Structures are given as structure tokens and as C-alpha cells.
Amino acid sequence: MTLTRSAITVPGPRSTLLHQRKTAAVAAGVGTALPVYVERAEGAVLIDVDGNRLIDFGSGIAVTSVGHAAPRVVEAVRRQAAEFTHTCFMVTPYEEYVAVAEQLNDLTPGAHEKRSALFNSGAEAVENAVKVARHHTGRPAVIAFDHAYHGRTNLTMALTAKNMPYKHRFGPFANEVYRAPMAYPYRWPTGPAVCAAEAFDQFVALVRTQVGAENTAAVIIEPIQGEGGFIVPAPGFLARVADWCDLHGIVLIADEIQTGFCRTGDWFASEFEGVVPDIVTTAKGIAGGLPLAGVTGRADIMDSVHSGGLGGTYGGNPVACAAALATIETMWAEDLCGAARRVESVLRPGLTALAGEYDAIGEVRGRGAMLAVELVRGGTKEPDADLAARVSAFCHRAGLITLTCGTYGNVLRFLPPLVIEDALLHEGLEILGDAFAAAVAR
Ligand code: PMP
């Protein structure tokens, strides 16, 4: 089995040298999952500076959904860079920004009239979504959930749940942020069947008793939680929260930064629950690797903000916008929503088979090309972060890029480029099988 794979040495000598330079030059707070330096990449494969080939099951954290060096994106970036790279949309605008806004308005859930604004990063999109919701409602409070991840700026750190490494010693945080329980079926104390109803009741009780609906500007939720552990909320939970927000004039913000743009098998993950959010935040997969983020919402909410109230020097940079238009075109032309479902049809059975072999795999979950296994000490639900780290380290040495996540650090997540060939998915699954055999036996 392993004979079909060429042996690789990571990190190789060139990566090792570069890593020494990194340690001397780059702030220690900027960590790296693998000390392997990339020279080029194509599709779902990275080549490092020592000539090693790595299969990418991470997509640079859910970004390169169209694949590395996707031809349409490369061409659009080249063309746009040669025409102009920056004017600042707030000074002299350009068509590409408007075209991306039109696409976002069309593609996000709901047929209502919408407006969009563009930014540089996911965190910046979330910050602006909250600004808009507060401005529109005239209310201060924002409700986020356990296990949530929304970014690393001051407000988004406050919205993010996990202390280490995201918040530790970086406070004080922005105020008027409250946290409700997440409908996390695998860990719901009274079982998955009652999870949606009980989590919803607790959410309502929290808002009523600690905040007041009339003081609440927004509820922000990831339709499938990303960094928190690829947690798919119990069916019906999102819809109940959405209906309740609607009843109380609270802006529902769906943070689709990780789930959006075909990743889960549809354009947006809210669609699986039939939820139409008031505002959707997007980034990551939107522009094939170029930094771009969007806030898209109901026209009356978005247009409530005065001219000049939203913006930034680089937001909606023309090269990033050209890349986004090429990315969206590729997603249509190559049916990448269908591709995400194909990825699931290969990966999920492989992961389920592994779960049958190892009781350390407590749950296989996710949707489309956003799948994960939660690792526990065999026979219990006690999180096993060490095992996740050992399996991941084995995969890295064998040339498979895997990422960990989860509040307890015990979730292995798989989010390959959607264009990945089946053969590479199978090769990745083989490496993963070997990794479990080695790590569990230890
Ligand atoms: N929201 C979600 C759901 C995310 O997954 C992320 C990034 N992991 C962010 C916000 C922040 O995005 P960025 O890193 O681009 O600021």
C-alpha cells in the first residue's frame, strides 16, 4: 500500500534553513502548522522547496476551493495587475467591485433586494457586519455562541469563544458581547434528539434574562462551526434562531466565511437549513487565494449607514475582485458545488470505515468538502488532543496536509480544494489509515 507513494523527507534541508530564517525574522506569535516552505502549487498538490510533493487537505484553511493556480484566476490576476492594481474604491471606483457586489447579492440566500460592501479579511467583514447591525437597530448587544470563531481583531476576539491561542492575554475585549450554548449534538448532555430544542430554549432564556431582545442588535452564527470543531448544529436549531430574531427585529448574521462558496455542497451552508440570514459574511473561498471579504445584507439594513461610514483603503482591491469574478465563473463552469458533494462521497465512507476500526474516532461529521473526525479516549467522550496531534504529524511527514481544530484541539478536519482528483483523495485516506495505525498503536 505504502509502496505506491514515494518516500519524502519533510522538512527537507532547504525548508529547514528557511525555518531558521523565519525564527530569526518573523514574530514568534505567527506560528506554522508545518515547517515546510512552498515553492509552487497546482490543483490539490503543493511542491516544497526541496521538491517534496504534498497533498493538500487544508486549502490554506478553506481558501483555494478552485484549486491552486486555477487557470481562470491566474489569467484574471495577470490581466488586472497589468491594467491597474489600486485606485481606492472610495476615491475613484471601478467596475470589478460593482460586479462582485452584484454576484454576492445574487448568490447569497434569499431573493430579496440586497447590497454588499467589500473588505480584506474575514475578521474585517465580521466587524463591519456588526457595525451595520448596530447602526441599523440602534442597539448595542451581540450574541455569539460557544465554540464560535469569528477572527482575531478586538471585536472578533470577543466574539470568538476559544481562549488559547486566540484570546489569551490579549484582553480586555470589546464589550456588549454575550455567549449562548451551541446546539452541538455529539456533546449535548441530554443527547442529540433534544439538542436543537433545548439549545434554542437556553438561547432565548439567555437573551431574555441577561440582555433583553430590545437591546440586541445581532445574533452571529456559523452555519457549520469551523475552527470550533466542524460542528454541524442540530437540525432545526438555526431555523428556530432565525425565526426568533425575525420576531424581535434582531439582525441575523450568518458567518459563511469558512462554509461559503460551494464548500459544503451548495453555495452557502445556510441553505441546507432553509435559513435566509439578514446579513452574510464571506471571505476565504471567494477569490481563489487573493484577500477579499464581503458583507451582504438586506438593502434596508445595509443602506441605513451614512455615506463614508463603511470602507477602507484596500477593501475590494481590483486584483482581488478580478480573482473573485474568475473564481465564481470557475465554480459555475466546473460545478464545484457538485464537486464538494463528490469529495464527500469519497471521503466520508473512508472516514466512517476508519471510525469502525478505531473507537478513538468518536464522530465523523461535516458536509460536502468540510468533513472532520472528533477524537476521544477510546470508549469515552474525553477529548484526545494528543492523538489528533500525533495523527496530524504522521500525515505531514507522509506528505498529506491535514489541519486540527476544535475547542479541545481534538478534531482533525479535511477541506481539500474542490477540484481534487479522486485518486488523491484515496491516497490521502491511505496515509490517514497508516497514521491512525501508527498513532493509536503507540
Ligand atoms: N469567521 C470564520 C467562520 C472563520 O473561519 C474565519 C477564519 N478562520 C474568520 C471569521 C476570520 O477570517 P480571517 O482570518 O480572514 O480574518
Coordinates of C-alpha atoms and ligand atoms in Angstrom, one line a residue:
M1 CA 0.0 0.0 0.0
T2 CA 2.6 2.5 1.1
L3 CA 4.9 1.3 -1.7
T4 CA 3.0 3.3 -4.3
R5 CA 4.0 6.5 -2.5
S6 CA 7.4 7.9 -2.9
A7 CA 9.2 8.4 0.4
I8 CA 9.5 12.1 1.3
T9 CA 11.5 13.9 3.9
V10 CA 9.8 16.9 5.5
P11 CA 11.1 19.2 6.4
G12 CA 13.9 18.9 3.9
P13 CA 17.2 20.8 4.1
R14 CA 16.0 23.9 2.3
S15 CA 12.9 24.2 4.4
T16 CA 15.0 23.7 7.5
L17 CA 17.2 26.6 6.5
L18 CA 14.3 28.8 5.7
H19 CA 12.7 27.9 9.0
Q20 CA 15.8 29.1 10.8
R21 CA 15.5 32.4 9.0
K22 CA 11.8 32.5 9.9
T23 CA 12.5 32.1 13.5
A24 CA 15.1 34.9 13.4
A25 CA 12.9 37.3 11.4
V26 CA 9.2 36.6 12.0
A27 CA 7.4 37.3 15.2
A28 CA 7.1 34.2 17.3
G29 CA 3.3 34.7 17.6
V30 CA 2.9 33.8 13.9
G31 CA 3.0 30.0 14.1
T32 CA 3.1 27.5 11.3
A33 CA 1.4 24.1 11.2
L34 CA 4.2 22.5 9.1
P35 CA 7.7 24.0 8.8
V36 CA 7.6 23.2 5.0
Y37 CA 8.2 26.1 2.6
V38 CA 6.2 26.1 -0.6
E39 CA 7.7 26.7 -4.0
R40 CA 4.7 26.2 -6.2
A41 CA 1.3 24.6 -6.2
E42 CA -1.3 23.3 -8.6
G43 CA -4.8 21.9 -8.1
A44 CA -4.6 20.0 -4.8
V45 CA -0.8 19.5 -4.8
L46 CA 1.9 21.6 -3.2
I47 CA 5.6 21.3 -4.1
D48 CA 8.0 22.4 -1.5
V49 CA 11.5 24.0 -1.9
D50 CA 13.1 20.5 -1.5
G51 CA 11.0 19.1 -4.3
N52 CA 8.6 17.2 -2.0
R53 CA 5.0 16.7 -3.1
L54 CA 2.3 17.3 -0.6
I55 CA -1.4 16.5 -1.0
D56 CA -3.5 19.4 0.3
F57 CA -6.4 18.5 2.5
G58 CA -6.4 22.0 4.0
S59 CA -6.7 24.5 1.1
G60 CA -4.9 27.1 3.1
I61 CA -7.8 26.9 5.6
A62 CA -10.7 26.6 3.2
V63 CA -9.4 29.2 0.7
T64 CA -8.2 27.6 -2.5
S65 CA -11.5 25.9 -3.3
V66 CA -10.9 26.3 -7.1
G67 CA -7.5 24.7 -6.7
H68 CA -4.1 26.2 -6.5
A69 CA -3.1 28.3 -9.6
A70 CA -6.6 27.9 -11.0
P71 CA -6.2 28.9 -14.7
R72 CA -9.0 31.4 -14.8
V73 CA -7.9 33.1 -11.6
V74 CA -4.2 33.2 -12.7
E75 CA -5.3 34.9 -16.0
A76 CA -7.6 37.4 -14.4
V77 CA -5.0 38.4 -11.9
R78 CA -2.4 38.9 -14.6
R79 CA -4.8 40.9 -16.7
Q80 CA -6.0 43.1 -13.9
A81 CA -2.5 43.6 -12.4
A82 CA -1.3 44.9 -15.9
E83 CA -4.3 47.3 -16.1
F84 CA -4.3 48.8 -12.6
T85 CA -3.7 47.4 -9.1
H86 CA -5.3 50.1 -7.0
T87 CA -7.2 53.4 -7.1
C88 CA -9.2 53.0 -3.8
F89 CA -12.9 52.4 -4.5
M90 CA -13.7 55.3 -2.1
V91 CA -11.8 57.7 -4.4
T92 CA -12.2 56.6 -8.0
P93 CA -14.4 53.4 -8.3
Y94 CA -14.1 50.6 -10.9
E95 CA -16.4 48.0 -12.4
E96 CA -14.9 44.9 -10.8
Y97 CA -16.0 45.9 -7.3
V98 CA -19.6 46.5 -8.5
A99 CA -19.6 43.2 -10.4
V100 CA -18.5 41.3 -7.3
A101 CA -21.2 43.0 -5.2
E102 CA -23.8 42.0 -7.9
Q103 CA -22.6 38.4 -7.7
L104 CA -22.8 38.3 -3.9
N105 CA -26.3 39.8 -4.0
D106 CA -27.4 37.1 -6.5
L107 CA -25.6 34.1 -4.9
T108 CA -26.3 34.6 -1.2
P109 CA -29.6 33.0 0.2
G110 CA -32.9 34.9 -0.4
A111 CA -34.4 36.7 -3.4
H112 CA -34.9 40.0 -1.6
E113 CA -33.1 43.2 -2.6
K114 CA -29.5 43.2 -1.2
R115 CA -26.4 45.4 -1.0
S116 CA -22.8 44.4 -0.5
A117 CA -19.6 46.0 0.8
L118 CA -16.1 44.6 0.3
F119 CA -13.2 44.3 2.7
N120 CA -9.9 42.5 3.0
S121 CA -10.3 39.7 5.6
G122 CA -12.9 37.7 7.3
A123 CA -12.5 39.5 10.6
E124 CA -12.9 42.8 8.9
A125 CA -16.1 41.6 7.3
V126 CA -17.5 40.4 10.7
E127 CA -16.5 43.8 12.3
N128 CA -18.4 45.6 9.6
A129 CA -21.5 43.3 9.7
V130 CA -21.7 44.2 13.5
K131 CA -21.3 47.9 12.7
V132 CA -24.1 47.8 10.2
A133 CA -26.4 45.8 12.6
R134 CA -25.8 48.2 15.4
H135 CA -26.3 51.3 13.3
H136 CA -29.5 49.9 11.8
T137 CA -31.1 48.8 15.1
G138 CA -29.6 51.4 17.3
R139 CA -29.0 48.6 19.8
P140 CA -25.6 47.6 21.3
A141 CA -25.6 43.9 22.2
V142 CA -24.4 41.0 20.0
I143 CA -25.0 37.3 20.8
A144 CA -22.4 34.7 19.7
F145 CA -22.2 31.0 20.5
D146 CA -20.0 28.5 22.3
H147 CA -17.2 27.2 20.0
A148 CA -17.6 30.2 17.7
Y149 CA -14.7 31.6 15.7
H150 CA -15.0 35.0 14.1
G151 CA -11.5 36.4 13.9
R152 CA -8.6 37.9 15.8
T153 CA -9.3 41.7 15.9
N154 CA -10.5 43.1 19.2
L155 CA -14.2 42.8 18.5
T156 CA -13.9 39.5 16.7
M157 CA -11.7 38.1 19.6
A158 CA -14.6 39.0 21.9
L159 CA -17.0 37.0 19.6
T160 CA -14.6 34.1 19.3
A161 CA -15.0 31.5 22.1
K162 CA -11.7 29.8 22.5
N163 CA -9.1 31.3 24.8
M164 CA -5.9 29.6 23.7
P165 CA -4.3 30.6 21.4
Y166 CA -6.7 33.3 20.1
K167 CA -7.5 35.4 23.2
H168 CA -5.0 34.5 25.9
R169 CA -3.6 37.7 27.5
F170 CA -5.0 39.9 24.6
G171 CA -7.8 41.4 26.6
P172 CA -9.7 43.5 27.6
F173 CA -12.1 42.7 24.8
A174 CA -14.9 44.6 23.2
N175 CA -18.0 44.7 25.4
E176 CA -21.7 44.0 24.8
V177 CA -20.9 40.5 23.5
Y178 CA -22.8 37.6 25.1
R179 CA -22.4 33.9 24.5
A180 CA -25.2 31.3 24.2
P181 CA -24.8 27.5 24.1
M182 CA -24.3 25.9 20.7
A183 CA -26.5 23.0 19.6
Y184 CA -23.6 20.6 19.5
P185 CA -25.3 17.2 19.1
Y186 CA -22.3 15.0 19.9
R187 CA -21.7 16.7 23.3
W188 CA -25.2 17.7 24.2
P189 CA -25.6 16.4 27.8
T190 CA -29.2 15.1 27.3
G191 CA -28.5 13.6 23.8
P192 CA -28.7 14.7 20.2
A193 CA -32.5 14.1 19.9
V194 CA -33.4 17.0 22.2
C195 CA -30.3 19.2 21.3
A196 CA -32.0 21.7 19.0
A197 CA -35.0 22.3 21.2
E198 CA -33.0 22.6 24.4
A199 CA -30.2 24.7 23.0
F200 CA -32.8 27.1 21.5
D201 CA -34.6 27.4 24.8
Q202 CA -31.3 28.2 26.5
F203 CA -30.5 30.8 23.9
V204 CA -33.9 32.5 24.3
A205 CA -33.5 32.4 28.1
L206 CA -30.0 33.9 27.9
V207 CA -31.2 36.8 25.7
R208 CA -34.3 37.4 27.8
T209 CA -32.7 37.3 31.2
Q210 CA -29.1 38.7 30.6
V211 CA -29.5 41.0 27.7
G212 CA -33.0 41.9 26.6
A213 CA -34.2 41.3 23.0
E214 CA -34.8 45.1 22.7
N215 CA -31.1 45.7 23.4
T216 CA -29.8 43.1 21.0
A217 CA -28.6 44.3 17.6
A218 CA -27.4 41.0 16.2
V219 CA -27.0 37.3 16.6
I220 CA -24.0 35.9 14.8
I221 CA -23.6 32.3 13.9
E222 CA -21.5 30.0 11.7
P223 CA -24.0 27.6 9.9
I224 CA -21.3 25.0 10.4
Q225 CA -18.7 26.0 13.0
G226 CA -15.2 25.9 11.6
E227 CA -12.3 26.5 14.0
G228 CA -14.6 25.3 16.8
G229 CA -14.6 21.8 15.5
F230 CA -16.7 21.5 12.3
I231 CA -19.8 21.3 14.4
V232 CA -23.0 20.9 12.4
P233 CA -25.7 22.4 14.6
A234 CA -28.6 20.0 15.4
P235 CA -31.2 20.2 12.6
G236 CA -33.8 22.9 13.2
F237 CA -31.7 24.9 15.6
L238 CA -30.6 27.6 13.0
A239 CA -34.2 27.9 11.7
R240 CA -35.5 28.5 15.2
V241 CA -32.9 31.1 16.0
A242 CA -33.6 32.8 12.6
D243 CA -37.4 32.9 13.3
W244 CA -36.9 34.3 16.8
C245 CA -34.5 37.0 15.5
D246 CA -37.1 38.0 12.9
L247 CA -39.8 38.3 15.6
H248 CA -37.7 40.6 17.7
G249 CA -36.1 42.8 14.9
I250 CA -32.7 41.3 15.6
V251 CA -30.3 41.1 12.7
L252 CA -29.2 37.5 12.0
I253 CA -25.6 37.4 10.7
A254 CA -24.6 34.1 9.1
D255 CA -20.8 33.9 9.2
E256 CA -20.2 31.9 6.0
I257 CA -16.5 32.8 5.8
Q258 CA -15.5 29.2 6.0
T259 CA -18.6 27.4 4.8
G260 CA -19.4 29.7 1.8
F261 CA -18.7 29.3 -1.9
C262 CA -19.5 25.7 -2.6
R263 CA -17.5 24.3 0.3
T264 CA -20.4 22.4 1.8
G265 CA -22.0 21.3 -1.5
D266 CA -24.2 24.3 -2.1
W267 CA -23.2 28.0 -2.5
F268 CA -23.9 28.7 1.2
A269 CA -24.4 26.3 4.2
S270 CA -27.4 28.3 5.5
E271 CA -29.3 26.9 2.5
F272 CA -29.4 23.4 3.9
E273 CA -31.4 24.6 6.9
G274 CA -33.7 26.8 4.7
V275 CA -32.4 29.8 6.6
V276 CA -32.3 33.3 4.9
P277 CA -29.9 35.4 7.0
D278 CA -30.3 39.2 7.2
I279 CA -26.5 39.6 6.6
V280 CA -24.0 37.1 5.3
T281 CA -20.2 37.5 5.8
T282 CA -17.9 35.9 3.2
A283 CA -14.2 35.6 2.6
K284 CA -11.8 32.7 2.2
G285 CA -13.1 30.7 -0.9
I286 CA -14.4 33.8 -2.6
A287 CA -11.3 34.8 -4.5
G288 CA -9.1 31.7 -5.1
G289 CA -6.4 32.9 -2.6
L290 CA -6.5 36.7 -3.0
P291 CA -7.5 38.6 0.1
L292 CA -11.1 39.6 -0.2
A293 CA -14.2 39.6 2.0
G294 CA -17.8 40.6 1.7
V295 CA -20.7 41.8 3.8
T296 CA -24.0 41.2 2.0
G297 CA -27.4 42.1 3.5
R298 CA -30.9 43.3 3.1
A299 CA -30.9 46.6 1.2
D300 CA -32.7 48.5 4.0
I301 CA -30.3 47.3 6.7
M302 CA -27.1 47.9 4.6
D303 CA -28.3 51.2 3.2
S304 CA -29.1 52.5 6.7
V305 CA -25.5 53.5 7.1
H306 CA -24.5 57.1 6.0
S307 CA -22.1 57.5 3.1
G308 CA -18.5 57.2 4.2
G309 CA -19.5 55.1 7.3
L310 CA -18.1 51.9 5.7
G311 CA -14.9 51.4 3.8
G312 CA -11.1 51.1 4.0
T313 CA -8.1 51.8 1.7
Y314 CA -7.8 48.4 0.2
G315 CA -11.4 46.9 0.6
G316 CA -12.4 45.4 -2.7
N317 CA -9.0 45.7 -4.3
P318 CA -9.3 45.4 -8.1
V319 CA -6.9 42.4 -8.4
A320 CA -8.8 40.6 -5.6
C321 CA -12.1 41.4 -7.3
A322 CA -10.9 40.2 -10.7
A323 CA -9.8 36.9 -8.9
A324 CA -13.2 36.6 -7.3
L325 CA -15.1 37.0 -10.6
A326 CA -12.8 34.3 -12.1
T327 CA -13.4 32.1 -9.1
I328 CA -17.2 32.4 -9.3
E329 CA -17.0 31.7 -13.1
T330 CA -14.9 28.6 -12.3
M331 CA -17.4 27.4 -9.7
W332 CA -20.2 27.6 -12.2
A333 CA -18.3 26.2 -15.1
E334 CA -16.8 23.3 -13.2
D335 CA -19.9 22.7 -10.9
L336 CA -17.8 23.0 -7.8
C337 CA -20.9 22.6 -5.5
G338 CA -21.3 19.2 -7.2
A339 CA -17.5 18.6 -6.8
A340 CA -17.8 19.2 -3.0
R341 CA -20.5 16.5 -2.8
R342 CA -18.3 14.2 -4.8
V343 CA -15.5 14.8 -2.3
E344 CA -17.9 13.9 0.5
S345 CA -18.9 10.7 -1.4
V346 CA -15.3 9.5 -1.4
L347 CA -14.0 10.9 1.9
R348 CA -17.0 10.1 4.2
P349 CA -17.1 6.3 3.6
G350 CA -13.3 6.2 4.1
L351 CA -13.6 8.1 7.4
T352 CA -16.6 6.0 8.5
A353 CA -14.6 2.8 7.8
L354 CA -11.8 4.2 10.0
A355 CA -14.2 5.0 12.7
G356 CA -15.3 1.4 12.6
E357 CA -11.7 0.3 13.2
Y358 CA -10.8 2.8 15.9
D359 CA -13.0 3.7 18.8
A360 CA -10.8 6.8 19.3
I361 CA -12.9 8.3 16.5
G362 CA -16.0 9.5 18.4
E363 CA -17.8 11.1 15.5
V364 CA -17.4 11.6 11.7
R365 CA -19.2 14.8 10.8
G366 CA -19.5 17.8 8.4
R367 CA -20.9 18.4 5.0
G368 CA -19.6 18.4 1.5
A369 CA -15.8 19.0 1.4
M370 CA -15.9 20.2 5.0
L371 CA -15.5 16.9 6.9
A372 CA -13.9 16.1 10.3
V373 CA -13.4 13.4 12.8
E374 CA -13.5 14.1 16.6
L375 CA -11.0 12.1 18.6
V376 CA -11.7 10.8 22.1
R377 CA -10.1 8.4 24.5
G378 CA -11.5 5.0 23.4
G379 CA -14.9 4.2 24.8
T380 CA -15.3 7.7 26.4
K381 CA -16.1 11.2 25.1
E382 CA -13.0 12.6 26.7
P383 CA -11.2 14.7 24.1
D384 CA -7.9 13.4 22.9
A385 CA -5.9 16.3 21.5
D386 CA -2.6 14.4 21.7
L387 CA -3.9 11.7 19.4
A388 CA -5.0 14.4 16.9
A389 CA -1.6 16.0 17.1
R390 CA 0.2 12.6 16.5
V391 CA -2.0 11.6 13.6
S392 CA -1.6 15.0 12.0
A393 CA 2.2 14.9 12.5
F394 CA 2.4 11.5 10.8
C395 CA 0.3 12.7 7.9
H396 CA 2.6 15.7 7.5
R397 CA 5.7 13.5 7.4
A398 CA 4.0 11.3 4.8
G399 CA 3.1 14.3 2.6
L400 CA -0.5 14.9 3.5
I401 CA -1.5 18.4 4.8
T402 CA -4.2 17.9 7.5
L403 CA -5.3 20.5 10.0
T404 CA -6.6 20.2 13.5
C405 CA -9.3 22.3 15.1
G406 CA -11.9 22.3 17.9
T407 CA -12.3 23.9 21.3
Y408 CA -10.5 20.9 22.8
G409 CA -7.9 20.6 19.9
N410 CA -9.1 17.1 19.2
V411 CA -10.7 17.4 15.8
L412 CA -9.0 16.5 12.5
R413 CA -10.5 18.4 9.7
F414 CA -10.4 17.8 6.0
L415 CA -11.1 20.5 3.5
P416 CA -9.3 19.8 0.2
P417 CA -9.6 22.0 -2.9
L418 CA -12.9 21.1 -4.5
V419 CA -11.1 20.2 -7.8
I420 CA -9.1 17.4 -6.1
E421 CA -9.0 14.2 -8.1
D422 CA -10.5 11.0 -6.6
A423 CA -7.1 9.3 -6.8
L424 CA -5.6 12.0 -4.4
L425 CA -8.5 11.6 -2.0
H426 CA -7.8 7.8 -1.9
E427 CA -4.1 8.4 -1.4
G428 CA -4.8 10.8 1.4
L429 CA -7.2 8.3 3.0
E430 CA -4.5 5.6 2.8
I431 CA -2.0 7.9 4.6
L432 CA -4.6 8.7 7.2
G433 CA -5.2 5.0 7.8
D434 CA -1.4 4.4 8.2
A435 CA -1.3 7.4 10.6
F436 CA -4.1 6.0 12.8
A437 CA -2.4 2.6 12.8
A438 CA 0.9 4.2 13.9
A439 CA -0.5 6.7 16.4
V440 CA -3.0 4.5 18.1
A441 CA -0.6 1.6 18.4
R442 CA 2.0 3.9 20.2
Ligands
PMP1 N1 -15.1 33.7 10.6 C1 -14.9 32.4 10.3 C2 -16.1 31.4 10.4 C3 -13.6 31.9 10.0 O1 -13.5 30.6 9.8 C4 -12.6 32.8 10.0 C5 -11.2 32.3 9.6 N2 -10.8 31.1 10.1 C6 -12.8 34.1 10.2 C7 -14.1 34.5 10.5 C8 -11.7 35.2 10.2 O2 -11.2 35.3 8.9 P1 -9.8 36.0 8.6 O3 -8.8 35.0 9.1 O4 -9.8 36.2 7.1 O5 -9.8 37.3 9.3

